[in-house]
């Protein structure tokens, strides 16, 4: 299992800190009662489409500087679906909650 | 008296917790969903994440867009474009006449029809003696509603924003979806006759004549109401369909993560022979069409998802304030909320709203046009939300019980009313079962001099087992069904005749000149049918081909073999394509 690349930063400017050039894989953790969730088409990082959607995981390469990860989620329960966003790595750290009420969160990754 | 006093006390006691939960300040549902996660029992890293979600527009753009727009109903303005592509995504639509319309190929009726429109032309006969050619147009009531919304005559509101006023929501739309209708036209060239009767005195070789026309172009009409829909969004079968439908977009990978449960067997049978998504797994395609014409479209969903990004970026750009100002506001806001007892939800709501109001004021001072960006984003989100619901509903909803009323107006026969209950049940591996029970009554009393005559004409029962064959080489999607049909004939079939106007395809020998009605020997009818429905390629055209054997028909008490064939076009799928 790959080592984790993202560090969660609870600051106003950045959400995650990473090193440019590294590949990061994010995954959706579906929780009981929260329905099915997928990364949907339209998901972008640093202005580029993230390939492979719809899917439960996305992989992209960290770009230098401060860049936005624009996520579009697809919910099988559009009203009350929920889950968790994790990095897919050895520690599988929690990154954020996923809610049907917020289908398009944007995270700023600073590198 | 004591009871009268106890009731309001009890009501107040029961309602008290509800009132306590309601925030004292207006907070959109999208934002409430975040505040509900401010649970003091959460691990610190998760709680910190919720604080970020609560105070960052980027993390919760829908919440903040709703705040900008407010609850004024302005979000519904200009929504006409977003409620589009309302199409039949169900897996079990019937295209073609119901049983008894004459000329149909359906020995058993299915629960659902096309949403927008389907047209079917069919030739043959099932319990009737004479083959007929019938064209049937079917649709659902939600399609006109969708058209009104698209024209901005009715506004559609987000289900997560039910507090919006002046808009029709998903509940109303779902109710309309339960109703469908159909009209069958007799297209036989000789379905209408003109009779001339000599009138007045001849003038030499010229004879005045009074012409009368007889014929019925509308051979039947029906109305349906889905009594019971089964919704399934938790089973393994649903998960399989979900994966298969998403896979059909061409870039998706099957579900791999998640703890909600494992993946089930592929291809559950939808009611009436569905499992369109299941077949999609076998051969991915942008729009997956099954043999019965159902279409599970991801094209619109993908388009709506991609269309979100530009308005989202515009909203973020429009809401920008100087970084030092935002940093200070964010840090102060998080600190303010951390100082509140999170168990006091009212205080949490109040403090959060106070902090957010400061931010909204800063943004609106900096860029008064931020509201326009917020509206544009909500419009795009509403479209995505709508398409998402349509996609989910296509997979999860199956009609189980449907009531159908059919008014039959066969040429040369007394009109009848048919009341039918339809039961659909899908199983795994593309198998489905459809059962019908029906009764028919004459719409008017018949002459009592006909032996055994009664208003109660017949009772019917049909059982159909359908196997979804998946995609067959050269033939496309295919489904094979076997149907048994039984008709208890309580009252003999009666034909209206006149010497100058006999029913099409029937001749009489030795019929008295003054006979106006003829009737046949009544008897129970047993019919067995094998039916193949083909849907070549990704087209929306279906070709039902059937052969049936019956012990008799309504008129002829002898066994007979018959063939039925047809063609139908489901306009719903046309509306789903770009």
Coordinates of N, CA and C in Angstrom, one line a residue, chain A residues 9-15 28-32 36 38 40-42 44 52-57 68 70 72-79 82 84 94-97 99 101-108, chain B residues 30 33 37 46 48-50 52-53 56 58-62 159 233 238-239 242 246 249 251-253 255-256 258-259 301-302 305 308-309 312-313 316 323 326-327 330-331 377 381 384-385 388-389 392:
Chain A
X9 N -5.0 20.3 6.3 CA -4.7 21.6 6.9 C -6.0 22.3 7.2
X10 N -6.3 22.6 8.4 CA -7.5 23.2 8.7 C -7.3 24.7 8.8
X11 N -6.9 25.3 7.6 CA -6.7 26.7 7.6 C -7.6 27.4 6.6
X12 N -7.6 28.7 6.5 CA -8.5 29.3 5.6 C -8.1 29.2 4.1
X13 N -6.8 29.0 3.9 CA -6.3 29.1 2.5 C -6.2 27.7 1.8
X14 N -5.7 26.7 2.6 CA -5.5 25.4 2.0 C -6.3 24.4 2.8
X15 N -6.8 23.3 2.1 CA -7.4 22.2 2.8 C -6.5 21.1 3.0
X28 N -13.9 6.9 -2.0 CA -15.1 7.2 -1.2 C -15.4 6.0 -0.3
X29 N -15.7 6.3 0.9 CA -16.1 5.3 1.9 C -17.6 5.4 2.1
X30 N -18.3 4.4 1.6 CA -19.8 4.4 1.8 C -20.1 3.9 3.2
X31 N -21.0 4.6 3.8 CA -21.4 4.2 5.2 C -22.7 3.6 5.2
X32 N -23.0 2.7 6.2 CA -24.3 2.1 6.2 C -25.4 3.1 6.3
X36 N -25.2 4.7 -2.1 CA -24.0 4.6 -3.0 C -23.6 5.9 -3.4
X38 N -20.6 8.0 -6.0 CA -19.5 7.9 -6.9 C -18.9 9.3 -7.2
X40 N -18.4 11.7 -9.9 CA -19.0 11.8 -11.2 C -18.2 12.5 -12.3
X41 N -18.7 12.5 -13.5 CA -18.0 13.2 -14.6 C -18.0 14.7 -14.2
X42 N -17.1 15.4 -14.6 CA -17.0 16.8 -14.3 C -15.9 17.1 -13.2
X44 N -12.6 17.7 -11.5 CA -11.4 18.3 -12.1 C -10.4 18.6 -11.0
X52 N -11.5 8.6 -15.5 CA -12.0 7.4 -14.9 C -13.3 7.5 -14.2
X53 N -13.9 8.7 -14.3 CA -15.2 8.8 -13.6 C -16.4 8.4 -14.5
X54 N -17.5 7.9 -14.0 CA -17.8 7.8 -12.6 C -17.1 6.6 -11.9
X55 N -16.7 6.8 -10.7 CA -15.9 5.7 -10.0 C -15.9 6.0 -8.5
X56 N -15.4 5.0 -7.8 CA -15.3 5.1 -6.3 C -13.9 5.7 -6.0
X57 N -13.0 5.7 -6.9 CA -11.7 6.3 -6.6 C -11.2 7.2 -7.8
X68 N -7.2 23.9 -7.1 CA -8.4 23.4 -6.6 C -8.8 22.0 -7.2
X70 N -12.0 20.1 -7.8 CA -13.4 20.3 -7.9 C -14.1 19.0 -8.1
X72 N -17.4 16.4 -8.2 CA -18.8 16.2 -8.4 C -19.2 14.8 -7.9
X73 N -20.1 14.8 -7.0 CA -20.5 13.5 -6.4 C -21.9 13.1 -7.0
X74 N -22.0 11.8 -7.2 CA -23.3 11.2 -7.7 C -23.8 10.3 -6.5
X75 N -25.0 10.6 -6.1 CA -25.6 9.9 -4.9 C -26.8 9.0 -5.4
X76 N -26.8 7.8 -4.8 CA -28.0 7.0 -5.0 C -29.2 7.5 -4.1
X77 N -28.8 8.2 -3.1 CA -29.8 8.9 -2.3 C -29.6 10.4 -2.4
X78 N -30.2 11.0 -3.4 CA -29.9 12.4 -3.6 C -30.3 13.4 -2.5
X79 N -31.2 12.9 -1.6 CA -31.6 13.8 -0.5 C -30.7 13.7 0.7
X82 N -24.8 10.0 2.3 CA -23.7 10.5 3.0 C -22.6 9.4 3.0
X84 N -17.9 9.2 3.4 CA -16.6 9.9 3.8 C -15.6 9.9 2.6
X94 N -9.0 10.0 7.0 CA -10.2 10.7 6.7 C -9.9 12.1 6.2
X95 N -10.5 12.5 5.2 CA -10.3 13.9 4.6 C -11.5 14.8 4.9
X96 N -12.7 14.2 4.7 CA -13.9 15.1 4.9 C -15.2 14.2 4.8
X97 N -16.3 14.8 5.3 CA -17.6 14.1 5.1 C -18.1 14.4 3.7
X99 N -21.6 14.7 1.7 CA -23.1 14.9 2.0 C -23.8 15.2 0.7
X101 N -26.2 17.0 0.4 CA -26.5 18.5 0.4 C -25.4 19.3 -0.2
X102 N -24.3 18.7 -0.4 CA -23.1 19.4 -1.0 C -22.5 18.5 -2.0
X103 N -23.0 18.5 -3.2 CA -22.6 17.6 -4.2 C -21.3 18.0 -5.0
X104 N -20.9 19.3 -4.7 CA -19.8 19.8 -5.5 C -18.8 20.5 -4.6
X105 N -18.2 19.8 -3.6 CA -17.2 20.5 -2.8 C -15.9 20.8 -3.6
X106 N -15.2 21.8 -3.2 CA -14.0 22.2 -3.8 C -12.9 22.2 -2.7
X107 N -11.8 21.5 -2.9 CA -10.7 21.5 -2.0 C -9.5 22.2 -2.6
X108 N -8.8 23.0 -1.8 CA -7.6 23.6 -2.3 C -6.4 22.8 -1.8
Chain B
X30 N -29.5 22.8 3.0 CA -28.1 22.4 2.6 C -27.1 22.8 3.7
X33 N -27.6 20.6 7.0 CA -27.0 19.3 6.9 C -25.5 19.3 7.4
X37 N -23.8 18.0 11.6 CA -22.6 17.2 11.8 C -21.7 17.7 12.9
X46 N -12.3 14.9 12.6 CA -13.6 15.0 11.8 C -14.3 16.3 12.2
X48 N -13.0 19.1 13.2 CA -12.3 20.2 12.5 C -12.7 20.3 11.1
X49 N -13.0 19.2 10.4 CA -13.4 19.2 9.0 C -14.8 19.8 8.9
X50 N -15.7 19.5 9.9 CA -17.0 20.1 9.8 C -16.9 21.6 9.9
X52 N -14.6 23.5 8.9 CA -14.2 24.0 7.6 C -15.4 24.0 6.6
X53 N -16.1 22.9 6.7 CA -17.3 22.8 5.8 C -18.3 24.0 6.1
X56 N -16.5 27.6 4.8 CA -15.8 27.8 3.5 C -16.9 27.6 2.4
X58 N -16.2 27.3 -0.6 CA -15.7 26.3 -1.6 C -16.1 24.9 -1.1
X59 N -16.1 24.6 0.2 CA -16.4 23.3 0.7 C -17.9 23.0 0.6
X60 N -18.7 24.1 0.7 CA -20.2 23.9 0.7 C -20.8 24.9 -0.2
X61 N -20.6 24.9 -1.5 CA -21.1 25.9 -2.4 C -22.6 26.0 -2.5
X62 N -23.3 24.9 -2.4 CA -24.7 24.9 -2.5 C -25.3 25.6 -1.4
X159 N -35.5 19.3 -4.1 CA -36.1 18.6 -3.0 C -35.4 19.0 -1.7
X233 N -33.2 0.7 -3.1 CA -31.9 1.3 -3.3 C -30.9 0.8 -2.4
X238 N -29.6 -3.8 -6.7 CA -29.5 -2.4 -7.0 C -28.1 -1.9 -7.2
X239 N -27.2 -2.4 -6.3 CA -25.8 -2.0 -6.5 C -25.2 -2.5 -7.8
X242 N -26.6 -0.2 -10.4 CA -25.9 1.1 -10.3 C -24.5 1.0 -11.0
X246 N -23.5 3.0 -14.5 CA -22.5 4.0 -14.6 C -21.3 3.5 -15.5
X249 N -21.2 4.5 -19.2 CA -20.8 5.8 -19.7 C -19.4 5.6 -20.4
X251 N -16.3 5.3 -19.2 CA -15.0 5.5 -18.6 C -15.0 5.0 -17.1
X252 N -16.2 4.6 -16.7 CA -16.3 4.2 -15.3 C -15.6 2.9 -15.0
X253 N -15.3 2.8 -13.7 CA -14.8 1.5 -13.2 C -15.8 1.0 -12.2
X255 N -17.6 -0.5 -8.9 CA -17.4 -0.1 -7.5 C -16.4 -1.0 -6.9
X256 N -15.5 -0.4 -6.1 CA -14.5 -1.3 -5.4 C -14.4 -0.9 -3.9
X258 N -15.9 1.1 -0.3 CA -17.2 1.2 0.3 C -17.5 0.0 1.3
X259 N -18.2 0.3 2.3 CA -18.6 -0.7 3.3 C -20.0 -1.0 3.3
X301 N -27.1 12.7 -17.5 CA -26.5 12.9 -16.2 C -25.0 13.4 -16.4
X302 N -24.3 12.8 -17.3 CA -22.9 13.3 -17.5 C -22.9 14.7 -17.9
X305 N -23.6 16.9 -15.0 CA -22.5 17.0 -14.1 C -21.4 17.9 -14.6
X308 N -21.9 21.7 -14.3 CA -21.9 22.3 -13.0 C -20.6 23.1 -12.8
X309 N -19.6 22.7 -13.4 CA -18.2 23.2 -13.1 C -18.1 24.7 -13.4
X312 N -20.0 26.8 -11.0 CA -19.3 26.7 -9.7 C -18.1 27.6 -9.6
X313 N -17.3 27.6 -10.6 CA -16.1 28.4 -10.6 C -16.5 29.9 -10.6
X316 N -17.4 30.9 -7.1 CA -16.2 31.0 -6.3 C -15.5 32.3 -6.6
X323 N -7.9 38.3 0.7 CA -7.5 37.2 1.5 C -7.3 37.5 3.0
X326 N -10.7 37.5 4.5 CA -11.3 36.1 4.6 C -10.7 35.3 5.7
X327 N -9.3 35.4 5.8 CA -8.6 34.7 6.8 C -9.1 35.1 8.2
X330 N -12.7 33.9 8.8 CA -12.7 32.4 8.9 C -12.2 32.0 10.3
X331 N -11.1 32.5 10.7 CA -10.5 32.1 12.0 C -11.4 32.6 13.1
X377 N -25.5 29.1 -10.5 CA -25.1 27.8 -9.9 C -26.2 26.9 -9.4
X381 N -27.2 23.3 -10.5 CA -27.3 22.2 -9.5 C -28.7 21.6 -9.6
X384 N -28.7 19.1 -12.4 CA -27.9 17.9 -12.0 C -28.7 17.1 -11.0
X385 N -29.3 17.8 -10.0 CA -30.1 17.1 -9.0 C -31.3 16.3 -9.7
X388 N -30.0 13.4 -11.6 CA -29.6 12.4 -10.7 C -30.8 11.6 -10.2
X389 N -31.8 12.3 -9.9 CA -33.0 11.6 -9.4 C -33.6 10.7 -10.5
X392 N -31.5 7.6 -10.7 CA -31.7 6.7 -9.6 C -33.0 6.0 -9.7

